[in-house]
Tab-separated table of C-alpha atoms in Angstrom:
chain	number	residue	atom	x	y	z
A	1	MET	CA	16.908	4.258	-5.638
A	2	ASP	CA	19.872	3.984	-3.578
A	3	VAL	CA	19.878	1.251	-0.716
A	4	GLU	CA	20.684	3.170	2.526
A	5	SER	CA	24.055	2.595	3.705
A	6	ARG	CA	23.617	2.956	7.566
A	7	PRO	CA	22.437	0.302	9.468
A	8	LEU	CA	18.952	0.727	11.069
A	9	PRO	CA	18.358	0.411	14.907
A	10	ILE	CA	16.370	-2.908	14.646
A	11	THR	CA	16.853	-6.378	15.454
A	12	PRO	CA	16.943	-9.272	12.584
A	13	VAL	CA	13.950	-12.013	12.712
A	14	PRO	CA	14.168	-15.053	11.012
A	15	ILE	CA	11.531	-15.796	8.314
A	16	THR	CA	9.295	-18.787	8.761
A	17	PRO	CA	8.362	-21.187	5.914
A	18	VAL	CA	4.750	-21.287	5.008
A	19	PRO	CA	3.611	-24.665	3.584
A	20	ILE	CA	1.302	-24.678	0.836
A	21	THR	CA	-1.393	-27.140	-0.516
A	22	PRO	CA	-2.185	-28.070	-4.184
A	23	VAL	CA	-5.379	-26.913	-5.971
A	24	PRO	CA	-7.752	-30.038	-6.574
A	25	ALA	CA	-7.960	-30.231	-10.142
A	26	ALA	CA	-11.755	-31.129	-9.836
A	27	GLU	CA	-12.446	-27.451	-8.851
A	28	THR	CA	-10.529	-25.933	-11.434
A	29	GLY	CA	-10.766	-27.679	-14.835
A	30	ALA	CA	-8.334	-28.779	-17.277
A	31	GLY	CA	-5.461	-26.493	-18.376
A	32	PHE	CA	-5.725	-24.275	-15.120
A	33	ASP	CA	-2.785	-22.090	-14.594
A	34	PRO	CA	-2.816	-20.927	-11.111
A	35	LEU	CA	-1.337	-17.580	-12.134
A	36	ASP	CA	-4.235	-16.712	-14.509
A	37	ASP	CA	-6.650	-16.933	-11.062
A	38	PRO	CA	-4.273	-16.808	-8.329
A	39	VAL	CA	-7.402	-15.742	-5.937
A	40	ARG	CA	-9.385	-19.052	-6.851
A	41	ALA	CA	-5.929	-21.241	-6.662
A	42	SER	CA	-5.192	-19.630	-3.383
A	43	LEU	CA	-8.319	-20.313	-1.663
A	44	LEU	CA	-8.574	-23.920	-3.176
A	45	GLY	CA	-5.014	-24.635	-1.847
A	46	ALA	CA	-2.812	-22.811	0.880
A	47	HIS	CA	-5.621	-20.350	2.002
A	48	ALA	CA	-8.390	-22.963	2.026
A	49	HIS	CA	-8.689	-22.588	5.600
A	50	LEU	CA	-9.486	-19.169	5.305
A	51	ALA	CA	-12.047	-19.705	2.581
A	52	GLU	CA	-15.906	-19.037	2.962
A	53	ARG	CA	-17.853	-20.921	0.313
A	54	ARG	CA	-21.282	-20.789	-1.140
A	55	GLY	CA	-21.561	-23.312	-3.882
A	56	ARG	CA	-18.597	-22.997	-6.281
A	57	VAL	CA	-18.192	-19.219	-5.059
A	58	LEU	CA	-15.400	-18.518	-2.696
A	59	ARG	CA	-14.187	-15.349	-0.926
A	60	TYR	CA	-11.973	-14.505	2.010
A	61	PRO	CA	-13.338	-13.224	5.287
A	62	LEU	CA	-14.080	-9.557	4.762
A	63	ASP	CA	-11.334	-8.364	7.662
A	64	VAL	CA	-8.367	-10.433	5.608
A	65	SER	CA	-9.122	-9.705	1.905
A	66	PRO	CA	-11.875	-8.201	-0.514
A	67	PHE	CA	-11.313	-10.721	-2.763
A	68	LEU	CA	-14.299	-13.098	-3.997
A	69	SER	CA	-13.644	-15.890	-6.658
A	70	MET	CA	-16.164	-16.784	-9.028
A	71	PRO	CA	-15.907	-20.016	-11.001
A	72	HIS	CA	-14.928	-19.920	-14.920
A	73	ASP	CA	-17.931	-20.806	-15.964
A	74	PRO	CA	-20.301	-19.243	-13.707
A	75	GLY	CA	-24.187	-19.977	-14.402
A	76	PRO	CA	-27.078	-18.268	-12.956
A	77	ALA	CA	-26.617	-20.002	-9.747
A	78	ASP	CA	-23.275	-18.974	-8.937
A	79	TRP	CA	-24.271	-15.279	-9.622
A	80	ARG	CA	-26.938	-15.782	-6.929
A	81	ASP	CA	-24.578	-17.309	-4.583
A	82	ALA	CA	-22.050	-14.368	-5.376
A	83	ALA	CA	-24.843	-11.842	-4.448
A	84	GLU	CA	-25.566	-13.839	-1.204
A	85	LEU	CA	-22.093	-13.687	-0.075
A	86	ALA	CA	-21.281	-10.263	-1.250
A	87	GLY	CA	-24.791	-8.810	0.060
A	88	GLU	CA	-26.997	-6.245	-2.098
A	89	GLY	CA	-25.034	-3.367	-3.438
A	90	GLY	CA	-21.814	-5.250	-2.313
A	91	ASP	CA	-18.847	-5.416	-4.771
A	92	VAL	CA	-17.586	-8.650	-6.425
A	93	PRO	CA	-14.005	-8.515	-7.831
A	94	LEU	CA	-13.956	-10.602	-10.950
A	95	THR	CA	-10.321	-12.063	-10.632
A	96	GLY	CA	-10.215	-14.912	-13.093
A	97	PRO	CA	-10.728	-15.365	-16.778
A	98	ALA	CA	-13.279	-12.575	-18.202
A	99	VAL	CA	-17.057	-13.309	-17.348
A	100	VAL	CA	-20.084	-11.408	-18.457
A	101	PRO	CA	-22.363	-10.822	-15.528
A	102	PRO	CA	-26.079	-11.157	-15.670
A	103	ALA	CA	-28.364	-8.035	-16.609
A	104	GLY	CA	-28.441	-5.668	-13.560
A	105	TRP	CA	-25.186	-5.843	-12.532
A	106	GLU	CA	-22.974	-2.867	-13.146
A	107	GLU	CA	-19.190	-2.544	-13.179
A	108	SER	CA	-18.050	-0.438	-10.212
A	109	ARG	CA	-14.253	-0.438	-10.990
A	110	ASN	CA	-12.226	-1.690	-13.983
A	111	ILE	CA	-8.200	-0.555	-13.430
A	112	PRO	CA	-5.984	-1.685	-15.941
A	113	GLY	CA	-3.172	-3.727	-14.256
A	114	VAL	CA	0.026	-5.983	-15.008
A	115	GLN	CA	1.310	-9.343	-13.456
A	116	LEU	CA	4.994	-9.747	-13.076
A	117	THR	CA	6.915	-12.912	-12.173
A	118	GLY	CA	10.184	-13.110	-10.832
A	119	GLU	CA	11.793	-16.333	-12.063
A	120	ARG	CA	15.092	-14.642	-12.067
A	121	VAL	CA	14.685	-12.744	-8.635
A	122	ALA	CA	16.909	-14.779	-6.055
A	123	GLY	CA	15.877	-12.471	-3.342
A	124	ALA	CA	18.321	-11.010	-0.590
A	125	ARG	CA	18.091	-11.456	3.234
A	126	ASP	CA	18.414	-8.659	5.060
A	127	PRO	CA	19.403	-8.424	8.766
A	128	GLY	CA	17.841	-4.642	8.972
A	129	VAL	CA	14.289	-5.871	8.449
A	130	VAL	CA	11.747	-7.175	11.054
A	131	ARG	CA	8.955	-9.702	10.944
A	132	LEU	CA	5.664	-8.015	11.469
A	133	GLY	CA	2.692	-9.783	13.116
A	134	PRO	CA	-0.813	-8.893	14.936
A	135	ALA	CA	0.555	-6.700	17.504
A	136	ASP	CA	2.112	-4.477	14.675
A	137	VAL	CA	-1.232	-4.313	12.642
A	138	PRO	CA	-2.536	-0.726	14.166
A	139	GLU	CA	0.883	0.498	12.633
A	140	MET	CA	0.485	-1.500	9.337
A	141	LEU	CA	-2.961	-0.061	8.979
A	142	ASP	CA	-1.817	3.578	9.518
A	143	LEU	CA	1.124	3.157	7.060
A	144	VAL	CA	-1.249	1.826	4.392
A	145	GLU	CA	-3.622	4.483	5.289
A	146	ARG	CA	-0.889	7.292	4.320
A	147	THR	CA	0.530	5.342	1.324
A	148	ARG	CA	-2.433	3.577	-0.617
A	149	PRO	CA	-0.660	0.552	-1.826
A	150	GLY	CA	-3.731	-1.483	-2.027
A	151	PRO	CA	-6.267	-3.337	0.232
A	152	PHE	CA	-4.899	-4.227	3.755
A	153	LEU	CA	-7.244	-5.067	6.195
A	154	PRO	CA	-6.873	-5.943	10.156
A	155	ARG	CA	-6.288	-9.710	9.343
A	156	THR	CA	-4.364	-9.539	6.238
A	157	VAL	CA	-1.144	-10.199	7.816
A	158	GLU	CA	-2.513	-14.038	8.104
A	159	LEU	CA	-2.083	-14.507	4.635
A	160	GLY	CA	1.733	-14.878	4.806
A	161	VAL	CA	4.977	-13.317	5.914
A	162	TYR	CA	5.202	-9.629	6.362
A	163	LEU	CA	8.522	-7.597	6.980
A	164	GLY	CA	9.172	-3.955	7.940
A	165	ILE	CA	11.772	-1.535	8.556
A	166	ARG	CA	11.672	0.736	11.668
A	167	TYR	CA	13.292	4.248	12.057
A	168	GLY	CA	13.373	5.602	15.165
A	169	GLY	CA	10.977	3.119	16.242
A	170	ALA	CA	8.344	4.115	13.807
A	171	LEU	CA	7.361	1.334	11.088
A	172	VAL	CA	8.303	3.407	7.932
A	173	ALA	CA	8.256	0.765	5.231
A	174	MET	CA	6.581	-2.898	4.746
A	175	ALA	CA	5.855	-5.551	2.343
A	176	GLY	CA	4.646	-8.895	2.389
A	177	GLU	CA	3.022	-12.039	1.146
A	178	ARG	CA	-0.700	-12.230	-0.080
A	179	LEU	CA	-1.759	-14.644	-2.660
A	180	HIS	CA	-0.356	-18.286	-2.562
A	181	PRO	CA	-1.304	-20.171	-5.652
A	182	PRO	CA	0.859	-23.541	-5.655
A	183	GLY	CA	4.446	-23.027	-6.316
A	184	TRP	CA	4.182	-19.053	-6.216
A	185	THR	CA	3.846	-16.452	-3.817
A	186	GLU	CA	2.535	-12.997	-4.347
A	187	ILE	CA	4.573	-9.876	-3.132
A	188	SER	CA	2.053	-7.064	-2.001
A	189	ALA	CA	1.441	-4.275	0.324
A	190	VAL	CA	4.877	-2.774	-0.582
A	191	CYS	CA	4.856	0.825	0.895
A	192	THR	CA	6.934	3.501	2.247
A	193	ASP	CA	6.511	6.242	4.413
A	194	PRO	CA	6.777	9.500	2.080
A	195	ALA	CA	9.139	11.000	4.556
A	196	HIS	CA	11.451	8.044	3.769
A	197	ARG	CA	11.261	7.475	0.162
A	198	GLY	CA	14.511	7.502	-1.606
A	199	ARG	CA	16.522	5.254	0.714
A	200	GLY	CA	16.037	1.939	-1.111
A	201	LEU	CA	13.707	0.518	1.392
A	202	ALA	CA	11.368	-0.774	-0.859
A	203	THR	CA	14.029	-2.268	-2.926
A	204	ARG	CA	15.331	-3.901	0.604
A	205	LEU	CA	11.594	-5.261	1.580
A	206	VAL	CA	10.782	-6.773	-1.827
A	207	LEU	CA	14.280	-8.612	-1.883
A	208	ALA	CA	13.790	-9.704	1.851
A	209	VAL	CA	10.498	-11.149	1.078
A	210	ALA	CA	11.584	-12.674	-2.073
A	211	ALA	CA	14.352	-14.463	-0.362
A	212	GLY	CA	11.917	-16.132	2.071
A	213	ILE	CA	9.631	-17.116	-0.810
A	214	ARG	CA	12.815	-18.795	-2.467
A	215	ASP	CA	13.778	-20.537	0.773
A	216	ARG	CA	10.641	-22.565	0.476
A	217	GLY	CA	11.255	-23.415	-3.156
A	218	GLU	CA	8.698	-21.346	-4.506
A	219	THR	CA	8.668	-18.179	-7.214
A	220	PRO	CA	7.592	-14.879	-6.143
A	221	PHE	CA	5.263	-12.671	-8.241
A	222	LEU	CA	3.389	-9.637	-7.899
A	223	HIS	CA	0.811	-7.384	-9.256
A	224	ALA	CA	0.781	-3.242	-10.130
A	225	SER	CA	-1.631	-0.806	-11.685
A	226	ALA	CA	-0.476	-0.133	-15.214
A	227	THR	CA	-0.370	3.539	-14.512
A	228	ASN	CA	2.127	2.914	-11.559
A	229	THR	CA	5.235	3.100	-13.801
A	230	TYR	CA	7.413	4.176	-10.968
A	231	ALA	CA	6.798	0.638	-9.275
A	232	ILE	CA	7.037	-1.147	-12.654
A	233	ARG	CA	10.303	0.221	-13.385
A	234	LEU	CA	11.596	-0.757	-9.869
A	235	TYR	CA	10.411	-4.303	-10.114
A	236	GLU	CA	11.612	-4.939	-13.520
A	237	ARG	CA	14.953	-3.608	-12.381
A	238	LEU	CA	15.060	-6.129	-9.484
A	239	GLY	CA	14.396	-8.765	-12.308
A	240	PHE	CA	10.567	-9.195	-12.437
A	241	ARG	CA	9.356	-9.432	-15.950
A	242	LEU	CA	5.834	-8.967	-17.294
A	243	ARG	CA	3.737	-12.099	-17.686
A	244	ARG	CA	0.583	-10.670	-18.747
A	245	THR	CA	-1.713	-7.718	-18.568
A	246	THR	CA	-4.902	-7.747	-16.634
A	247	GLU	CA	-7.749	-5.795	-15.227
A	248	PHE	CA	-8.982	-5.136	-11.523
A	249	ARG	CA	-12.621	-5.367	-12.388
A	250	THR	CA	-15.215	-5.313	-9.888
A	251	VAL	CA	-19.073	-5.655	-10.653
A	252	ARG	CA	-21.958	-4.733	-8.038
A	253	VAL	CA	-24.692	-6.705	-6.854
A	254	PRO	CA	-27.871	-5.258	-7.986
A	255	ALA	CA	-30.977	-4.729	-5.846
A	256	ARG	CA	-32.856	-7.597	-4.591
A	257	ASP	CA	-35.805	-7.187	-6.682
A	258	ARG	CA	-33.608	-7.033	-9.902
A	259	THR	CA	-31.779	-10.111	-8.708
A	260	GLU	CA	-34.391	-12.472	-7.753
A	261	GLY	CA	-36.046	-12.029	-11.134
A	262	ALA	CA	-32.646	-12.961	-12.934
A	263	PRO	CA	-32.937	-15.906	-15.363
């Protein structure tokens, strides 16, 4: 993928550091690695101000992110709390270690994925990118709708720094920060308008976001569908390396009469 040689007609915007908060050990248990459950590590740490809680179950507001975090040793009370948070027929993403839901909960999605880490990715500042904010959300949502990089909602921009590239005034590519476990920041929502692909825009944005992460003394990481070999090859070429395979697994809350009788 070639980086576009001509400068884009946009104004550079500085990247603002985002402070992080350690994960309380009492909430996670011994031997907890934040990258094994970055959703829980984020909701207990840097994103604790966004967390909605019921018992030991945590989730993001529904207009921020679809992720919900179960404890690693869920019991009947935890599943009931998850059902209350998600609502009857709602989906519960299982983002941490593999757990078995109670009878009546059906798997609604299971997509093989990969987690890659960027210990060797230094990043590169780019004067041709702009900082995106709340005023840009309508354009960001439109770009996401056309490119389908993964979940991006009206308040997802609050999770971290989002950068974009404009061409002729229009937003044609973007990438940003999503999950934020201690010492790490996930690069997410990497997408380019189909009419502008092949110009190296995704490369520029991933490296620019990574540079901001490195400025804070943190390390970038990311997730991708295991079938998205094009994106995986790009990330590996930039220096990311496979840490583990995973599953993007979701189970559905059963009907109320089935839930109430669960042991």
